XYZ file of C-alpha atoms in Angstrom:
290
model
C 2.131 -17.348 -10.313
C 4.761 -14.726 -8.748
C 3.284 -12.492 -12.231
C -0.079 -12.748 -10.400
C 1.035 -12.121 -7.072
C 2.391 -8.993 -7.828
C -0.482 -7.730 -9.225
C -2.702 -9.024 -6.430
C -0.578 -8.287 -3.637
C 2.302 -5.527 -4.031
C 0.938 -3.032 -7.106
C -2.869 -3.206 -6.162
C -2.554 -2.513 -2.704
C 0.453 0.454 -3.799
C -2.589 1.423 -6.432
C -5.443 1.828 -4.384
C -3.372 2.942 -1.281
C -2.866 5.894 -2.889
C -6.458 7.254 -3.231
C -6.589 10.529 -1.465
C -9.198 11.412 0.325
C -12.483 12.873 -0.975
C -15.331 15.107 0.643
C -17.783 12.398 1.197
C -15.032 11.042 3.592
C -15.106 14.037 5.951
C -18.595 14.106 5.669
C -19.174 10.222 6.502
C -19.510 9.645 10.479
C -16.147 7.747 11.984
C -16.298 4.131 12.277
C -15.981 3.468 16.427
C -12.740 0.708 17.925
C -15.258 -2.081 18.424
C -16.246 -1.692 14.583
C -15.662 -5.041 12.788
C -12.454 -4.824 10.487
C -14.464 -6.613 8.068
C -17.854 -5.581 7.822
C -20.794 -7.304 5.734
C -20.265 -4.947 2.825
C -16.831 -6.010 2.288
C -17.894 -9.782 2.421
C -20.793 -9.229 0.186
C -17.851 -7.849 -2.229
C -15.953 -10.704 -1.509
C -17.863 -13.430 -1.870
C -19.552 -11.689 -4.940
C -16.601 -11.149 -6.902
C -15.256 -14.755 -6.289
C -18.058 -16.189 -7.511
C -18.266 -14.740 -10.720
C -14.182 -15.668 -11.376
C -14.568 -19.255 -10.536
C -17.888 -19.720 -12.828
C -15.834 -17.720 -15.526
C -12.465 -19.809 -14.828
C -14.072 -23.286 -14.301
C -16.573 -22.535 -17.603
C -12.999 -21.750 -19.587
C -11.326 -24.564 -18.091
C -13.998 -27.411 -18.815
C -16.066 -25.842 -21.491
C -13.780 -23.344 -23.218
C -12.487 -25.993 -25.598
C -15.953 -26.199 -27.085
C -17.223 -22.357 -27.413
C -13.984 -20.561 -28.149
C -12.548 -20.756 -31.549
C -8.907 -22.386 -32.527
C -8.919 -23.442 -29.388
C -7.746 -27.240 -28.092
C -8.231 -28.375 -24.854
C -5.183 -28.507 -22.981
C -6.163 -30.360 -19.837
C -5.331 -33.672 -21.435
C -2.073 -32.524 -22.912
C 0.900 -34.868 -21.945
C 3.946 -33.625 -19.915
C 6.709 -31.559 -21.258
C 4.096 -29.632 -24.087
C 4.741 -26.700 -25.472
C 2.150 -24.051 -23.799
C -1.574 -24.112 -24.559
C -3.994 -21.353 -25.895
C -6.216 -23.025 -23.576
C -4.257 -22.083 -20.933
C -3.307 -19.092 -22.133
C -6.567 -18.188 -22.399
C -7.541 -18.701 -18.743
C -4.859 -17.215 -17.356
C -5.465 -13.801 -19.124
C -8.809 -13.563 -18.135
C -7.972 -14.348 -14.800
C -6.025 -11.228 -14.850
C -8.061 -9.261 -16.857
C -10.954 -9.920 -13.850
C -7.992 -8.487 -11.552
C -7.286 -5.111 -13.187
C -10.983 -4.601 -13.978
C -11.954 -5.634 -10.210
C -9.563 -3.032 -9.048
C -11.553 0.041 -10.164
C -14.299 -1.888 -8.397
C -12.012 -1.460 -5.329
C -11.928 2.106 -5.233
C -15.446 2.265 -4.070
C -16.061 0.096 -1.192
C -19.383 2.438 0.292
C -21.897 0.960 -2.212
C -20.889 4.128 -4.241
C -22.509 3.350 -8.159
C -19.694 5.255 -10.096
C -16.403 3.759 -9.689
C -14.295 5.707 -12.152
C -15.224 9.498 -10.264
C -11.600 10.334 -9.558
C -9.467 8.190 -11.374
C -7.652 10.456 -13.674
C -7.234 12.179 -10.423
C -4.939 9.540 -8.818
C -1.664 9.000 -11.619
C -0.511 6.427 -9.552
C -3.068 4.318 -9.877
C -3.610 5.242 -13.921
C 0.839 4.490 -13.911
C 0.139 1.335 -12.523
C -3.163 -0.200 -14.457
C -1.522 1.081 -17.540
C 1.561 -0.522 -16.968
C 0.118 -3.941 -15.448
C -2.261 -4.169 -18.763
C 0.604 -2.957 -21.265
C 3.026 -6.014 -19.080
C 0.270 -8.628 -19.616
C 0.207 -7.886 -23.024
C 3.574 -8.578 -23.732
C 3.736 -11.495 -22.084
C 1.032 -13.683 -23.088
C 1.966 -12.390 -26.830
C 6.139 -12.908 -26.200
C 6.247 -14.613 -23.063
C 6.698 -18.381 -24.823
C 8.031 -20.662 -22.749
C 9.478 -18.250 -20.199
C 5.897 -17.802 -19.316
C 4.360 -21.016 -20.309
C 2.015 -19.009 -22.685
C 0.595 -19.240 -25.713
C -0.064 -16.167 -28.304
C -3.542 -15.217 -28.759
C -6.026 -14.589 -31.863
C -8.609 -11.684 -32.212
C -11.413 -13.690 -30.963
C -9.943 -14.922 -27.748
C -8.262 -11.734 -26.697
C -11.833 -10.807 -27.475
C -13.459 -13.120 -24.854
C -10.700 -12.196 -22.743
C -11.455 -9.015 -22.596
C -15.167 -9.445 -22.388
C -14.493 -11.523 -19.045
C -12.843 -8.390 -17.613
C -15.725 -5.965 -18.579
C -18.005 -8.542 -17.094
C -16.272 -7.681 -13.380
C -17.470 -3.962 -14.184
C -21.046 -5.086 -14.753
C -21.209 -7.863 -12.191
C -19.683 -4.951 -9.513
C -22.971 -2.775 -10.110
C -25.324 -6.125 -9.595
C -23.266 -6.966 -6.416
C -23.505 -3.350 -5.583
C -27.573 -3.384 -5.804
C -28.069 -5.914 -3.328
C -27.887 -4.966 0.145
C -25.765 -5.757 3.139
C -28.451 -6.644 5.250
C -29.616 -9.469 3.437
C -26.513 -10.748 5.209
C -26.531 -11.899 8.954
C -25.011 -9.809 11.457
C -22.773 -12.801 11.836
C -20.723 -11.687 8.687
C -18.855 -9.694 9.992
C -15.139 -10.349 10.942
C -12.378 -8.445 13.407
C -14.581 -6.945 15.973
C -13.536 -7.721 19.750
C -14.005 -5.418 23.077
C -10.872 -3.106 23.309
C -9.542 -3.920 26.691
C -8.273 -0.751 28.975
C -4.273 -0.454 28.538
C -2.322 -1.296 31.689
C 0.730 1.873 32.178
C 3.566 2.068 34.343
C 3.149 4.976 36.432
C 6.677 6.824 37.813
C 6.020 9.784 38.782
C 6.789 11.515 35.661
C 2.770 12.736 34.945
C 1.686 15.493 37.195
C -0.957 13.601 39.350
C -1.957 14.995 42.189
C -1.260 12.640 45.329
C -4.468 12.623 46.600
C -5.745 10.979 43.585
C -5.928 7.313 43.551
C -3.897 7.044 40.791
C -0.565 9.105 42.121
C 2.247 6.678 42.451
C 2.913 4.832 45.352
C 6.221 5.537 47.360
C 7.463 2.264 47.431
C 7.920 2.495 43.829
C 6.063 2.453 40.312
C 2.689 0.816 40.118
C 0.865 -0.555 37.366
C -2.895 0.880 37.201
C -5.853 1.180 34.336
C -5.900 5.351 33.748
C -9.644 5.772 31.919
C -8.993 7.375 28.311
C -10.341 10.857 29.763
C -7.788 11.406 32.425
C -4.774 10.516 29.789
C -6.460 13.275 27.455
C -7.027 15.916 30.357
C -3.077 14.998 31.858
C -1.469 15.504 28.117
C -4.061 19.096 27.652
C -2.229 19.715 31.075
C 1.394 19.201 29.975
C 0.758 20.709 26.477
C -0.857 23.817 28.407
C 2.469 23.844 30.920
C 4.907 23.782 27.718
C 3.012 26.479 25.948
C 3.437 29.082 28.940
C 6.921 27.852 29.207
C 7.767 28.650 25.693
C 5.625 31.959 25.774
C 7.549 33.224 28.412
C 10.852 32.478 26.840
C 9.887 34.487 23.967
C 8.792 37.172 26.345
C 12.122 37.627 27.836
C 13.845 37.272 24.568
C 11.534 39.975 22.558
C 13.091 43.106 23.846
C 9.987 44.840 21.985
C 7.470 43.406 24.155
C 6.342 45.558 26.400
C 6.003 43.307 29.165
C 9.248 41.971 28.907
C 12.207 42.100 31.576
C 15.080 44.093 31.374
C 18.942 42.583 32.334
C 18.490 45.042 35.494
C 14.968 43.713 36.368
C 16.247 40.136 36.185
C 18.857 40.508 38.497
C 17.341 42.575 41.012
C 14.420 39.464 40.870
C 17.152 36.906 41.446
C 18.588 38.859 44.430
C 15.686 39.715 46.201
C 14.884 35.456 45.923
C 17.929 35.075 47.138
C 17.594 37.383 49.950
C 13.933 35.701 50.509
C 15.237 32.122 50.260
C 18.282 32.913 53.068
C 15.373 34.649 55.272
C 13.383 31.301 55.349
C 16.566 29.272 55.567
C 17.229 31.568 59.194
C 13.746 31.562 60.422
C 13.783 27.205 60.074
C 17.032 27.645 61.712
C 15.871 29.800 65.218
C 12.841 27.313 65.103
C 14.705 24.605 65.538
C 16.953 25.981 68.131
C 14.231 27.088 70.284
C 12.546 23.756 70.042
C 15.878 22.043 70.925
C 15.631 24.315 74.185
């Protein structure tokens, strides 16, 4: 069982997570934040696929005693037994369906060819290769570290056949259409709900608007999506000039740029300008005092 879980869980998901993406993506419109996660296609696959193991596994399990060659049934077989070629048999099938139902996965847009771009991913071929070459070797040498049994011709034959059989069952599943399912099928969606943010006075809000903090402190309030976008544009906007003008000063071959001189004769005449203001508040405030 952990043999199966990796290849269900950890090196399927690394496999097909590393698909990259393909024209027909940029091409195909975005899905919108109240889209289902699971959407009726993706339980049509499902529930498809499913169905076709457990008829395969429960037909090998009850039946495959009487159909497959040199093969016993082992569902009687007393505790302690050495494995069983009928369970052998069941459980390489079983993961035979996996590896062929994960070049099913690749395509999950109703898409009819499902090997355009493998050789293209090597991660995925690394990892298919290896997983087959693994399961090999250990129904044929696993023994009793595996509980398995080594297989004929003929049953590595059926085997196999039950894998192809995903391939073939993936295009039937493929030709019937989503909306033969209800609307109902369809799992994950909910309303996204507006996201409550501290405001501290660190975005440049204007205080007339009713969302400028409050003086007694920072308030929580619901900011719609656009005004977020138009304060970051604002802030992005600010730091570009800021950074433009830094590399005016410092790029002595700009024309436009200020000399050492220029700079301080700036900075003097805001001094000068800032100690004028400074007096004229001063006499103000002397003459209202009289």
């Amino acid at each position: 069982m952990l043999w199966v879980n990796l290849i269900m869980d950890t090196l399927a998901s690394l496999a097909l997570a590393t698909e990259m993406p393909t024209e027909d993506l940029l091409e195909r419109k975005p899905y919108g934040r109240t889209k289902s996660l699971i959407s009726r296609t993706m339980v049509k696959n499902i529930i498809g696929h499913a169905v076709y193991q457990l008829i395969v596994l429960f037909g090998i399990m009850f039946w495959g005693d009487k159909f497959i060659p040199d093969t016993p049934s082992g569902r009687n077989a007393p505790l302690g037994s050495p494995p069983s070629a009928h369970f052998t048999i069941i459980f390489n099938a079983f993961v035979l369906m996996t590896l062929c139902n994960e070049i099913n996965a690749r395509k999950v847009h109703g898409e009819r060819n499902v090997f355009k771009g493998v050789f293209s991913n090597v991660i995925f071929c690394v990892i298919w290769i290896t997983t087959l070459i693994s399961q090999v070797l250990i129904v044929q040498f696993g023994g009793h570290w595996f509980s398995t049994a080594p297989l004929n011709a003929v049953q590595w034959t059926i085997c196999i056949a039950c894998g192809l059989g995903e391939l073939i069952w993936g295009q039937i599943i493929t030709t019937i259409p989503s909306s033969i399912l209800p609307k109902s099928f369809r799992f994950g969606k909910g309303e996204v709900k507006p996201t409550s943010i501290m405001l501290t006075g660190e975005y440049d809000v204007p205080s007339s608007s009713s969302m400028a903090p409050k003086p007694d402190g920072a308030t929580t309030e619901k900011r719609p999506g656009q005004m977020l976008w138009l304060l970051g544009l604002t802030r992005l906007q600010t730091q570009i000039r800021v950074v433009r003008a830094f590399q005016s000063v410092n790029d002595s071959s700009h024309p436009n740029s200020l000399t050492t001189s220029t700079a301080d004769r700036l900075r003097a005449s805001y001094r000068r300008l800032k100690i004028a203001r400074e007096l004229e508040q001063q006499k103000s405030s002397w003459l209202c005092a009289l």
